[in-house]
Tab-separated table of C-alpha atoms in Angstrom:
chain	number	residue	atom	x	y	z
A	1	UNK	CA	-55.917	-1.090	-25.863
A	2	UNK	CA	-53.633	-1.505	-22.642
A	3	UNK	CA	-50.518	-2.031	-24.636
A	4	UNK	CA	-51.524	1.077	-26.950
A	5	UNK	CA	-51.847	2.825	-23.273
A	6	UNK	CA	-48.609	1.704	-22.578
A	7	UNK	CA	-46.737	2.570	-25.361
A	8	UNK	CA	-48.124	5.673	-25.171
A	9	UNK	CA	-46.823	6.405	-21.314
A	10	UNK	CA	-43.664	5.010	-22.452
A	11	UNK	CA	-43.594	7.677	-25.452
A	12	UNK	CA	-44.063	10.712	-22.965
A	13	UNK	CA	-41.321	9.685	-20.949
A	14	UNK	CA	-43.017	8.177	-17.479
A	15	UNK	CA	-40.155	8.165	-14.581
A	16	UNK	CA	-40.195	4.847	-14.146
A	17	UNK	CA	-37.201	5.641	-11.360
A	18	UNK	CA	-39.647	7.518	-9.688
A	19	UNK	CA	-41.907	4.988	-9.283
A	20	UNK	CA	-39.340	2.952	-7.183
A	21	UNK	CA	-40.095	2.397	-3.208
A	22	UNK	CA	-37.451	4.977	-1.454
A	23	UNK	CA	-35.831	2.100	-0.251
A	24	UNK	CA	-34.356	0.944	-3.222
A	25	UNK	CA	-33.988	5.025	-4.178
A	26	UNK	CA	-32.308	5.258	-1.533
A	27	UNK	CA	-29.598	2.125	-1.812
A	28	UNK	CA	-29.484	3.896	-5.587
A	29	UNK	CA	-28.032	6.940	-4.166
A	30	UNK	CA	-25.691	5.334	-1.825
A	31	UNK	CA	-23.266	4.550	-4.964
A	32	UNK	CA	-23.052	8.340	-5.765
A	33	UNK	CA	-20.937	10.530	-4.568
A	34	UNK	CA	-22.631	12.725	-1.389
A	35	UNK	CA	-22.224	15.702	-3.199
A	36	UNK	CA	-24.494	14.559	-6.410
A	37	UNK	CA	-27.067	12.210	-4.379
A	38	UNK	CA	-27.490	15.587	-2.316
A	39	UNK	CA	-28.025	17.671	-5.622
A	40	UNK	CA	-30.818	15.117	-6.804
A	41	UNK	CA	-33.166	17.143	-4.241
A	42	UNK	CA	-33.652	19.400	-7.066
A	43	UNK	CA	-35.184	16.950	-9.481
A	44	UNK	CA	-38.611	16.693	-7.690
A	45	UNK	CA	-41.192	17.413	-4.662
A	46	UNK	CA	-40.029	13.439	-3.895
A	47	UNK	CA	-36.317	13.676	-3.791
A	48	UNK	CA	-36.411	16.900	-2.139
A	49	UNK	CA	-35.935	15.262	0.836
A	50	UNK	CA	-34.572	11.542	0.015
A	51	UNK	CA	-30.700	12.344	0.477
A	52	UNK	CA	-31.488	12.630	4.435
A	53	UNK	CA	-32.550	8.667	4.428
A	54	UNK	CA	-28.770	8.074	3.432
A	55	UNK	CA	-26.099	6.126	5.488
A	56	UNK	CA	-23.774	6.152	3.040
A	57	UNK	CA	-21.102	8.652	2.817
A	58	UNK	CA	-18.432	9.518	-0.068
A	59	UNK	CA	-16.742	12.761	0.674
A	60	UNK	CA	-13.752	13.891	-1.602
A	61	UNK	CA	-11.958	17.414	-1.664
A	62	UNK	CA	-10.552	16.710	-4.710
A	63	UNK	CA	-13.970	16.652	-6.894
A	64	UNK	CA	-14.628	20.343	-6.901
A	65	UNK	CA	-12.858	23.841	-6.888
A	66	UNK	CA	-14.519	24.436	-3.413
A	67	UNK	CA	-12.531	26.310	-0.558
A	68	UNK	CA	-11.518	24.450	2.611
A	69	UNK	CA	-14.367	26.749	4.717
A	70	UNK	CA	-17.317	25.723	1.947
A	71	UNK	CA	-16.250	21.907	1.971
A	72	UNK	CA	-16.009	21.510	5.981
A	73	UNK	CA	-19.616	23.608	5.734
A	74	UNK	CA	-21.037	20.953	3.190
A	75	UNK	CA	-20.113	17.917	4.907
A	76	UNK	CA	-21.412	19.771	8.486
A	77	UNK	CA	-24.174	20.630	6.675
A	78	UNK	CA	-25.174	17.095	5.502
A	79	UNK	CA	-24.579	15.516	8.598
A	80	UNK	CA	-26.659	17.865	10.671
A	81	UNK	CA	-29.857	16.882	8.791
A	82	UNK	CA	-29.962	13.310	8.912
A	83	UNK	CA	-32.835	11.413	9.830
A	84	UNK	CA	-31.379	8.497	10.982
A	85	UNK	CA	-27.997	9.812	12.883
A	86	UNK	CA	-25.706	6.702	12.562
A	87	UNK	CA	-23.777	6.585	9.615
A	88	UNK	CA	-23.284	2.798	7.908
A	89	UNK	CA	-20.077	3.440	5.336
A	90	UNK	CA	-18.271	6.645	5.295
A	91	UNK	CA	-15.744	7.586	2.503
A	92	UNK	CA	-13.397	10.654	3.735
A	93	UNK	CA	-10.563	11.866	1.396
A	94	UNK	CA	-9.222	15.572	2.164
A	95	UNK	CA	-6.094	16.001	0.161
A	96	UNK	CA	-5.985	20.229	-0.602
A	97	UNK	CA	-7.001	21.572	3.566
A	98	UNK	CA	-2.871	22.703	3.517
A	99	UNK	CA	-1.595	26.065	3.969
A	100	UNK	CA	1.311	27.629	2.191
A	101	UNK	CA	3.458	25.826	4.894
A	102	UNK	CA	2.337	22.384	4.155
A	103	UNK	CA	0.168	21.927	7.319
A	104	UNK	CA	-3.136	21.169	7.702
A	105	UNK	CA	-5.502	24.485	7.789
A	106	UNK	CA	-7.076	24.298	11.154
A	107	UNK	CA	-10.808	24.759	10.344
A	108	UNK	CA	-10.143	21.284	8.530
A	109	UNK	CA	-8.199	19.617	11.178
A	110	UNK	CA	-11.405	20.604	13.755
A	111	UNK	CA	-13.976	19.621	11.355
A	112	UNK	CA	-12.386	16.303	10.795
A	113	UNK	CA	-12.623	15.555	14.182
A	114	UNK	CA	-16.200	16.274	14.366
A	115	UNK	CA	-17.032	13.934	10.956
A	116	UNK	CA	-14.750	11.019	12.618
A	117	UNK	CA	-16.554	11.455	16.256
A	118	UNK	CA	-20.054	11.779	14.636
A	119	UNK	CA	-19.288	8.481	12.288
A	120	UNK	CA	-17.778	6.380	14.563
A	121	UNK	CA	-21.068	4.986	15.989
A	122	UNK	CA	-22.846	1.468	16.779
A	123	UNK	CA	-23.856	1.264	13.278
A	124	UNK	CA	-20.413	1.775	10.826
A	125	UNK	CA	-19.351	-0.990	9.134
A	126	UNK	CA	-17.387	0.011	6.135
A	127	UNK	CA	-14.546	3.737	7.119
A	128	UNK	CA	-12.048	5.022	3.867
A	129	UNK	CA	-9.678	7.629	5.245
A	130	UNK	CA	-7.553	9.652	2.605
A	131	UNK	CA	-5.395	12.120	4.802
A	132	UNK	CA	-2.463	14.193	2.278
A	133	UNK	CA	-0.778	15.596	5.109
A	134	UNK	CA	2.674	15.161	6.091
A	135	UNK	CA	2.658	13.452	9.658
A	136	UNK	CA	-0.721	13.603	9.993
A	137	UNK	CA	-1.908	11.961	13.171
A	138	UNK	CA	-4.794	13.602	15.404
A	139	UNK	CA	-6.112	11.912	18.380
A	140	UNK	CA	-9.481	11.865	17.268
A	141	UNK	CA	-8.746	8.837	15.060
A	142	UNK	CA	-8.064	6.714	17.913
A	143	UNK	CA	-11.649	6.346	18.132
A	144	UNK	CA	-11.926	4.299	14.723
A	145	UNK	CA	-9.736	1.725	16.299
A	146	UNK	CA	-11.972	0.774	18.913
A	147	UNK	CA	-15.139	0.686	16.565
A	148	UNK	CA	-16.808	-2.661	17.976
A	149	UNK	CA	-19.354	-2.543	14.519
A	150	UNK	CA	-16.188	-1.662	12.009
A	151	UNK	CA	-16.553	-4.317	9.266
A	152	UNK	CA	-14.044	-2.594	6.678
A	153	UNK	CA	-11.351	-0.457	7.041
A	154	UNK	CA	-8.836	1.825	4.039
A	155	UNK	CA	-6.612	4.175	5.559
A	156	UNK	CA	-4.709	6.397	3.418
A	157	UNK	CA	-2.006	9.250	2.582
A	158	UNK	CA	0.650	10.366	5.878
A	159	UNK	CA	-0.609	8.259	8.258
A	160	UNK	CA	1.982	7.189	11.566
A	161	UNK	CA	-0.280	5.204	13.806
A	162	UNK	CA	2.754	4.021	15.514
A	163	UNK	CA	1.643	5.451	19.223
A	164	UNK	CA	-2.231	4.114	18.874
A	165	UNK	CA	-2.721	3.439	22.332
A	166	UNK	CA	-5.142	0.736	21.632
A	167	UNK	CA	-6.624	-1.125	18.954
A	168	UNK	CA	-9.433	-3.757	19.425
A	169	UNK	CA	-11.820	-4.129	16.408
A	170	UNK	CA	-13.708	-7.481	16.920
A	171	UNK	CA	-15.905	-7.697	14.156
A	172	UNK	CA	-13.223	-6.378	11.156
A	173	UNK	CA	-12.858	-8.445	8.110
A	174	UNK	CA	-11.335	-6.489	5.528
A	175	UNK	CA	-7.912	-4.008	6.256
A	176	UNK	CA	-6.540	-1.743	3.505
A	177	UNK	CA	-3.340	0.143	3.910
A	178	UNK	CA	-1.990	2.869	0.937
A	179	UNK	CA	0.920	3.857	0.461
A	180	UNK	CA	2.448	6.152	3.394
A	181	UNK	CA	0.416	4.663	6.179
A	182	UNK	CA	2.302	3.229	8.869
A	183	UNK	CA	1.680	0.544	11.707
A	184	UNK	CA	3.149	-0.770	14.277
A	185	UNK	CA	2.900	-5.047	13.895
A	186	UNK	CA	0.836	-5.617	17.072
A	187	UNK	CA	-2.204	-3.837	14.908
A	188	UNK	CA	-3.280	-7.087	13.391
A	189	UNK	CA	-3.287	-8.705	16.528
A	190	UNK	CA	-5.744	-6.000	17.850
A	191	UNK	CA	-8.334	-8.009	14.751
A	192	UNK	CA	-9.119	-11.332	15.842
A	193	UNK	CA	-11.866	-11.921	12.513
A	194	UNK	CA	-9.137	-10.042	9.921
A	195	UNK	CA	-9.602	-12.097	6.471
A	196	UNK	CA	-8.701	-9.727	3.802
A	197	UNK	CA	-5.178	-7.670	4.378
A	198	UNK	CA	-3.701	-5.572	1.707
A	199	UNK	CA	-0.657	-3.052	2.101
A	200	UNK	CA	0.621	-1.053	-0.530
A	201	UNK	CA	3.928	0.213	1.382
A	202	UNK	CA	7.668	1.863	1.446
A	203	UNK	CA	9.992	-0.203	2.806
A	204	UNK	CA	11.582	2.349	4.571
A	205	UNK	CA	8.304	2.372	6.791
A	206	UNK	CA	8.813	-0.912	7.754
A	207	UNK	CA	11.645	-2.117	9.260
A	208	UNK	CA	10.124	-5.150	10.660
A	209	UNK	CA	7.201	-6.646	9.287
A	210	UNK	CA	5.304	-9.545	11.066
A	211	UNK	CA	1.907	-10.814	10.633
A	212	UNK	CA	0.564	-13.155	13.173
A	213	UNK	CA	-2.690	-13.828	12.465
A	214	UNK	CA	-4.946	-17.206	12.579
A	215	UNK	CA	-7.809	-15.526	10.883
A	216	UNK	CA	-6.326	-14.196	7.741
A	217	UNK	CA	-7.084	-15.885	4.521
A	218	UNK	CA	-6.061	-13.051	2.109
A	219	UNK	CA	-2.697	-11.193	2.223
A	220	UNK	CA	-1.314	-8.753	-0.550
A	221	UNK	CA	2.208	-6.861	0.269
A	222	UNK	CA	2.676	-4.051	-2.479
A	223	UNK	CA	5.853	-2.786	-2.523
A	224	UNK	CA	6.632	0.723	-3.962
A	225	UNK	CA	9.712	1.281	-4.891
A	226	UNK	CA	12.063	4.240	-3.492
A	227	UNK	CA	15.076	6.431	-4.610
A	228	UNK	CA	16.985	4.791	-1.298
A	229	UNK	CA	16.550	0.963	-1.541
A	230	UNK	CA	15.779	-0.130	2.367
A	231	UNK	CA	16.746	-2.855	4.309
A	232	UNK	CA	13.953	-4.775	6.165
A	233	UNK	CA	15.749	-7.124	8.976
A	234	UNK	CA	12.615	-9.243	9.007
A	235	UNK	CA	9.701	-10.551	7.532
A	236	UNK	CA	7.412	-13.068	9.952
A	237	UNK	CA	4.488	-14.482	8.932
A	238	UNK	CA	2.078	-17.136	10.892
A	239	UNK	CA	-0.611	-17.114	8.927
A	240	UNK	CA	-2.250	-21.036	9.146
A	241	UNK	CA	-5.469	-20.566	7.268
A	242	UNK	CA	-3.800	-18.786	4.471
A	243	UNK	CA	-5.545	-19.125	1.436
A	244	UNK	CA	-4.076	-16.077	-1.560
A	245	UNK	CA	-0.521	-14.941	-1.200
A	246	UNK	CA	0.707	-11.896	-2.958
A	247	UNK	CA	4.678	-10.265	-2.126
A	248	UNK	CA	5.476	-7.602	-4.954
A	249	UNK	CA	9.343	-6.760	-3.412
A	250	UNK	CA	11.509	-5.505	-5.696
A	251	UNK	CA	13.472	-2.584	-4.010
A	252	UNK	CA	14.196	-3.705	-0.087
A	253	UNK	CA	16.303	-6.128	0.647
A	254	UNK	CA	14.478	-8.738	3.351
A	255	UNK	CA	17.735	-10.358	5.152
A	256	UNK	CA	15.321	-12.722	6.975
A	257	UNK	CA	12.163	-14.510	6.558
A	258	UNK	CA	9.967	-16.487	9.695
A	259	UNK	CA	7.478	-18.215	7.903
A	260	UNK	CA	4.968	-21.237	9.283
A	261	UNK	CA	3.228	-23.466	6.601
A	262	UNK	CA	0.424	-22.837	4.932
A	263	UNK	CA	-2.082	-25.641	4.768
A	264	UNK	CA	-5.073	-24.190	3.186
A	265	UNK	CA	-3.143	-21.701	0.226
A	266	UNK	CA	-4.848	-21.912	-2.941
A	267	UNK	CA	-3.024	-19.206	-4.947
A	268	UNK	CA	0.091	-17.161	-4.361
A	269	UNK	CA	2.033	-14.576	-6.603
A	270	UNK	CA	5.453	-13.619	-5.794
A	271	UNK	CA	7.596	-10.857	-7.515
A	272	UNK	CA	10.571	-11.343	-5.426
A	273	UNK	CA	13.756	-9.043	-6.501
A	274	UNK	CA	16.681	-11.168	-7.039
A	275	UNK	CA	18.986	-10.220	-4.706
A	276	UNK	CA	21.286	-13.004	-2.591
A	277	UNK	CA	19.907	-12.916	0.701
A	278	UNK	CA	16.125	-13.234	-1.600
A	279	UNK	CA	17.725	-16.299	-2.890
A	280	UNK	CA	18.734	-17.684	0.155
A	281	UNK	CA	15.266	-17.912	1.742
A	282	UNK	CA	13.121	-18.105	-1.556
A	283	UNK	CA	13.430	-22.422	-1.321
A	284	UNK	CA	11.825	-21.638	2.381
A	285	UNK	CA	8.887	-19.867	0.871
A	286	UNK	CA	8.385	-21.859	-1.376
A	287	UNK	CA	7.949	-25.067	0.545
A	288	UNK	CA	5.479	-23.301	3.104
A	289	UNK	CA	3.420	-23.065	-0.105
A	290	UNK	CA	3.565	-26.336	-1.373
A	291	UNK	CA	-0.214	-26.861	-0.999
A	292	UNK	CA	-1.139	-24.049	-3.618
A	293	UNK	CA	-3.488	-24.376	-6.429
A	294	UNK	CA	-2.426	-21.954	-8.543
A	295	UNK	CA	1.696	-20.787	-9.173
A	296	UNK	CA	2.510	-17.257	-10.764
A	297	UNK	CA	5.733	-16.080	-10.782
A	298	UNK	CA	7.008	-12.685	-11.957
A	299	UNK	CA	10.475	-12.228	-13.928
A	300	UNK	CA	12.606	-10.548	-10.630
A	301	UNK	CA	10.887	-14.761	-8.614
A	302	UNK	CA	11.780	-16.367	-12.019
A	303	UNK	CA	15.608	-15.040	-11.921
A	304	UNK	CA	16.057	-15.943	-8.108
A	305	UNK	CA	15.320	-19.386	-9.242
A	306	UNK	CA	18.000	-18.784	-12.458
A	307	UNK	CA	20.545	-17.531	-9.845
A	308	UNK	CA	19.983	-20.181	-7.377
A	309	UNK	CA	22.974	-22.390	-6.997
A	310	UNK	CA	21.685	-25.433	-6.323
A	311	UNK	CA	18.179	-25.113	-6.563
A	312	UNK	CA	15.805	-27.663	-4.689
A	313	UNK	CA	12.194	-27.104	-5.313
A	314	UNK	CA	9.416	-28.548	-3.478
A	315	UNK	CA	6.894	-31.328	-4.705
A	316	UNK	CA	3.556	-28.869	-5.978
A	317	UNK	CA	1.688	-31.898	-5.530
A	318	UNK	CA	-2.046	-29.498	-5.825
A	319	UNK	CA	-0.153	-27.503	-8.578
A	320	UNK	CA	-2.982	-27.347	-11.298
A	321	UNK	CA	-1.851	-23.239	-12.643
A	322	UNK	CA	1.386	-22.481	-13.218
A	323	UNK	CA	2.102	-18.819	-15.007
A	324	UNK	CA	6.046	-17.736	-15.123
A	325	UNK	CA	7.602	-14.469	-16.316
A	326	UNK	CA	11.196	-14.143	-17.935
A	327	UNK	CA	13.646	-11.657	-18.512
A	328	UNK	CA	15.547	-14.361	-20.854
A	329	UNK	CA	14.035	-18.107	-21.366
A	330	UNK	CA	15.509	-20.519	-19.246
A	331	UNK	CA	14.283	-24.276	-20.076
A	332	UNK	CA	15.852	-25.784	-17.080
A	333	UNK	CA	14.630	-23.705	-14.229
A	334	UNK	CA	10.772	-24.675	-16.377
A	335	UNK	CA	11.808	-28.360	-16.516
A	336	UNK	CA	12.483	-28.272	-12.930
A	337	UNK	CA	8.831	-26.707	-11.995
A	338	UNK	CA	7.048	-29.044	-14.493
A	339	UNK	CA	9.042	-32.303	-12.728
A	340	UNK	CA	7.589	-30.933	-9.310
A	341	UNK	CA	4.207	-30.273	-10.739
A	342	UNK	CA	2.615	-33.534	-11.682
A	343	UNK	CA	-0.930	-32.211	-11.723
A	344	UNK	CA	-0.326	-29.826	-14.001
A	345	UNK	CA	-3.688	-28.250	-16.389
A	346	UNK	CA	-2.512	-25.091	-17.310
A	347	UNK	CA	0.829	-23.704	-18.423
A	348	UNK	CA	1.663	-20.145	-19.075
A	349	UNK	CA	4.868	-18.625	-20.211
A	350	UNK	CA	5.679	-14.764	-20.612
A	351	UNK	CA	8.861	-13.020	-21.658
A	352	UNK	CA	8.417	-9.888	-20.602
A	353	UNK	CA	11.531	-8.870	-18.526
A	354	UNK	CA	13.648	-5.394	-18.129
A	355	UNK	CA	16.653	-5.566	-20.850
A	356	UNK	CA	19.401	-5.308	-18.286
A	357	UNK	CA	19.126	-9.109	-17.600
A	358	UNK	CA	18.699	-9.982	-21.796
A	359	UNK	CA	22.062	-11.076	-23.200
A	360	UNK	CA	21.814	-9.230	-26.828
A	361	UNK	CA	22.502	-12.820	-28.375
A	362	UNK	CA	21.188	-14.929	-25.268
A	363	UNK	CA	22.579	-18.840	-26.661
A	364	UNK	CA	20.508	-21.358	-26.208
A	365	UNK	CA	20.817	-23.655	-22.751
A	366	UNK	CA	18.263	-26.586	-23.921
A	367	UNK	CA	19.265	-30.135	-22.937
A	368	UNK	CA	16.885	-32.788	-23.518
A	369	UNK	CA	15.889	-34.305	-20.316
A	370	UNK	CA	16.442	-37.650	-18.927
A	371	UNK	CA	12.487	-38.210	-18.312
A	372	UNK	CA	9.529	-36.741	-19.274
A	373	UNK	CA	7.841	-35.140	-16.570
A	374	UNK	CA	4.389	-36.883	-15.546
A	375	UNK	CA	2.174	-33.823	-15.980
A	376	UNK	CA	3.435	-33.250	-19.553
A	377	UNK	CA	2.782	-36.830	-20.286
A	378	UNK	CA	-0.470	-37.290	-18.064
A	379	UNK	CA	-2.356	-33.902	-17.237
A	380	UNK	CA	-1.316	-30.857	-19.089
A	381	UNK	CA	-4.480	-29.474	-21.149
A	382	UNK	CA	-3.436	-25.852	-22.556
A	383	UNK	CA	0.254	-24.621	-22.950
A	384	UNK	CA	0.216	-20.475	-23.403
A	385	UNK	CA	3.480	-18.994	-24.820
A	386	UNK	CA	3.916	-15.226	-24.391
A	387	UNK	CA	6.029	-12.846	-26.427
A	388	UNK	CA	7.758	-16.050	-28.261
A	389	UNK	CA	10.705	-14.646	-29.619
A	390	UNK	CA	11.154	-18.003	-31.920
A	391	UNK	CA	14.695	-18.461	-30.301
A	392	UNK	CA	16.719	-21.792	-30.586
A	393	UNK	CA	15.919	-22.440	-27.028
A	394	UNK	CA	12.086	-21.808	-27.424
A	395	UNK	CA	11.896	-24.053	-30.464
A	396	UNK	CA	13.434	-26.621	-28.628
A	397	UNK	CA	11.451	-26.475	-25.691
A	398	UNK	CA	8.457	-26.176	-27.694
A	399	UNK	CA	8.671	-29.097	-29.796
A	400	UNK	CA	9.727	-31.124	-26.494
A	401	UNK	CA	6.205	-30.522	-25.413
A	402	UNK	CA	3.956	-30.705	-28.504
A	403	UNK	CA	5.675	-34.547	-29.074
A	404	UNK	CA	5.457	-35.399	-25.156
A	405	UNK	CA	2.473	-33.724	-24.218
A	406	UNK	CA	-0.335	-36.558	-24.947
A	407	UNK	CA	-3.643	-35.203	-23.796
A	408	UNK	CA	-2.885	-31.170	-25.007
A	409	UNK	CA	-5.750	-29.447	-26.268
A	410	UNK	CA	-4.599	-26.093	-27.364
A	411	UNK	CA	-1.334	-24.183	-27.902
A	412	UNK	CA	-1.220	-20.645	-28.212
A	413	UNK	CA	1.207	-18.747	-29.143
A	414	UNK	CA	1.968	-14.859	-29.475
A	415	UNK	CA	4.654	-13.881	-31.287
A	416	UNK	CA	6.905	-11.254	-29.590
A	417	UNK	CA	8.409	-9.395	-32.802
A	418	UNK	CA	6.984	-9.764	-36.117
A	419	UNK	CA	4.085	-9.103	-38.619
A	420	UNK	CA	1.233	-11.603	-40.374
A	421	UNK	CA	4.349	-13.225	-42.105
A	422	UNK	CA	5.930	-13.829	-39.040
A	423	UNK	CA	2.849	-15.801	-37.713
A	424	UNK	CA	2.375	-18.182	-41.105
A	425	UNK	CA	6.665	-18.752	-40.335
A	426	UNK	CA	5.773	-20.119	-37.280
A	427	UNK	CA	2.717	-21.651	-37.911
A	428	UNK	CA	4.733	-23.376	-40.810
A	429	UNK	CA	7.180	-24.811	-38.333
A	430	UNK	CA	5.117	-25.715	-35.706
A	431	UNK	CA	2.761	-27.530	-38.217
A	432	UNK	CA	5.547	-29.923	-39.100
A	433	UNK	CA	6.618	-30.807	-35.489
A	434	UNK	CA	5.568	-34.556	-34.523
A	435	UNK	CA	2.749	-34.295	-31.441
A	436	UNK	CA	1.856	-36.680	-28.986
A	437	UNK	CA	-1.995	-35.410	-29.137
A	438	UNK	CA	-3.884	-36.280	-31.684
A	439	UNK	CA	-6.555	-33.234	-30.358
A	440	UNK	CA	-4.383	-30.755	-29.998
A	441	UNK	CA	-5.523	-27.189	-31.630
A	442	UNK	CA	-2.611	-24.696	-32.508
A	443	UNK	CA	-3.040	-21.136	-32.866
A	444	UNK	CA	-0.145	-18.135	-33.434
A	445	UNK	CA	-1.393	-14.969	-32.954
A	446	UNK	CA	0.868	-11.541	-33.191
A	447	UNK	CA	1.194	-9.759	-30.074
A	448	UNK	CA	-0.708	-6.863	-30.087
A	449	UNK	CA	0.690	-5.074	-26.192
A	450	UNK	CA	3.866	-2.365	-25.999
């Protein structure tokens, strides 16, 4: 009889959500936007009322067809009837308060103030600014950089925080910085506990760029590229307890890099344009990172190492991940990596690079080496080939490691250009190659990406 009740509740559609403590209603709401968690009041005598528990904050000008007046009297209106007044995570993007001369409306400029004042309290822990204005820097934001409780922080849009007068934010972990945002260098020092750092920048912003920073473990430098490439006279980084490194440069040219060690690194990516004065420091970089775990290199870091003249590479003694990008295969910049790599697991291989640096009828630069490097011999588990072209140089290279590589699992293969025929061709010629594992699976699959 009580699972006959049951079914028979679950037939006339109880609200099980209903049923929840507010609490957890409550945390429900917080991954809404404002403007829908507020709407939810409509849905019962309960919820009438629930949206005022919230500390959590999303409000975006760009969702809705409102006018600059109704959105500044929403947000106002919101914030006036909270129950508990200090906000714990607010989310702020105002992208259409402009007037036909491209500057912010007023009403909007005031009202900003007022949401940035009433937010910056002992409780915040998590601020997203979006500003779309050109040169957009009130004084009421230098409140957010003296936020003892700020935990996270994502500023965004035309932001030029050059002239803060002061920035001390103790307790802040995690620093995001779009695209048109910028900083003066002495901002990071202003975060003693900064782990997480991410910029997503114009060069032209930054002439100089230094981190100093003991805390940081996480740093990602996003590049976008411009119609004027800039010159950056400096990049400095001191950055000891380093752990992920990620530099996407491809349109300044850095004539100088400062760079400490970095002991504790686990994983970098570099997509380093190839430019001369790139190549000159590149060997520098890559020593400081010696330590990593995991390798990836993009084609632009793959054709520095091409174009280096004489190329000495580091011993990647902790080297267990290495993934490389080409414009054109080179074997002998991928012999020297796998000599310095004895620990070697995993091996991934992409050609995927812009046509400008493809010869139409690139010949083939294998030579067999004098040794066989230790990994390939000793460690190397799973080989993945990219967008194999089945040139004379990748057969080569290929076969090199299938009859030298003695504890290889798998091989995988995706062929660049081709059909089902394509993949039995190579299967065919693989199949005949002599191997050095007696385990090793092969598979050839047809690449299925544009």
């Amino acid at each position: 009889m009580a699972e006959t009740s049951t079914a028979s509740k679950r037939s006339m559609g109880t609200d099980i959500i209903s049923s929840l403590p507010n609490s957890l209603l409550c945390h429900i709401l917080s991954f809404l936007p404002t403007l829908y968690a507020v709407r939810t009041s409509i849905l019962s005598r309960q919820w009438r009322h629930l949206w005022k528990d919230l500390q959590v904050f999303d409000f975006d000008d760009t969702e809705h067809n409102w006018s600059n007046e109704r959105f500044a009297s929403f947000i106002d209106a919101v914030l006036s009837q909270l129950r508990f007044p200090h906000i714990r995570n607010l989310s702020l993007s105002c992208q259409r308060g402009l007037d036909d001369d491209k500057v912010i409306d007023d009403a909007i400029d005031n009202a900003i103030g007022r949401w940035i004042r009433a937010a910056a309290g002992p409780c915040l822990q998590e601020m997203i600014l979006y500003f779309n204005y050109e040169e957009f820097y009130p004084d009421y934001v230098d409140g957010i950089f003296t936020c003892a409780s700020l935990v996270s922080l994502t500023l965004g849009g035309d932001l030029d925080l050059n002239d803060i007068p002061w920035v001390y934010l103790p307790l802040l972990k995690d620093l995001t910085l779009l695209l048109g945002v910028s900083v003066e260098h002495d901002f990071i020092s202003g975060c003693p506990a900064l782990e997480n750092l991410y910029i997503d920048y114009y060069g032209s912003l930054y002439p100089k760029i230094h981190f100093l920073s003991p805390s940081l473990k996480r740093l990602s430098l996003f590049e976008v590229r411009e119609f004027d490439d800039p010159i950056i006279s400096e990049i400095q980084m001191d950055t000891p307890n380093l752990e992920y490194l990620r530099i996407f440069l491809t349109g300044s040219c850095v004539t100088t890099l400062v760079i400490s060690d970095f002991p504790k690194i686990r994983e970098a990516c570099l997509e380093i344009a190839p430019l001369d004065e790139h190549v000159a420091w590149l060997p520098k970089l890559l020593q400081a990172l010696s330590k990593t775990k995991i390798l990836d290199f993009g084609w632009w870091t793959t054709e520095c190492l091409v174009e280096a003249p004489n190329l000495h590479l580091p011993e990647f003694s902790c080297v267990h991940e290495l993934s490389l990008c080409y414009s054109n295969f080179n074997s002998g910049v991928l012999i020297k990596l796998l000599c310095c790599c004895p620990k070697l697991q995993l091996l991934e291989i992409d050609i995927n690079g812009v046509q400008y640096f493809r010869d139409q009828t690139p010949q083939s630069s294998w030579t067999q080496p004098a040794s066989v490097p230790s990994c390939v011999m000793s460690h190397l588990n799973i080989f993945e080939f990219t967008s194999y072209s089945d040139s004379s140089e990748e057969r080569e290279f290929l076969a090199y490691i299938l009859q030298n590589a003695l504890v290889l699992k798998r091989l995988i293969i995706y062929a660049k250009i081709g059909s089902f025929e394509k993949e039995e061709h190579i299967l065919s010629e693989i199949s005949v190659l002599p191997r050095g594992s007696s385990i090793c699976q092969v598979e050839a699959r047809i690449l299925t990406r544009r």
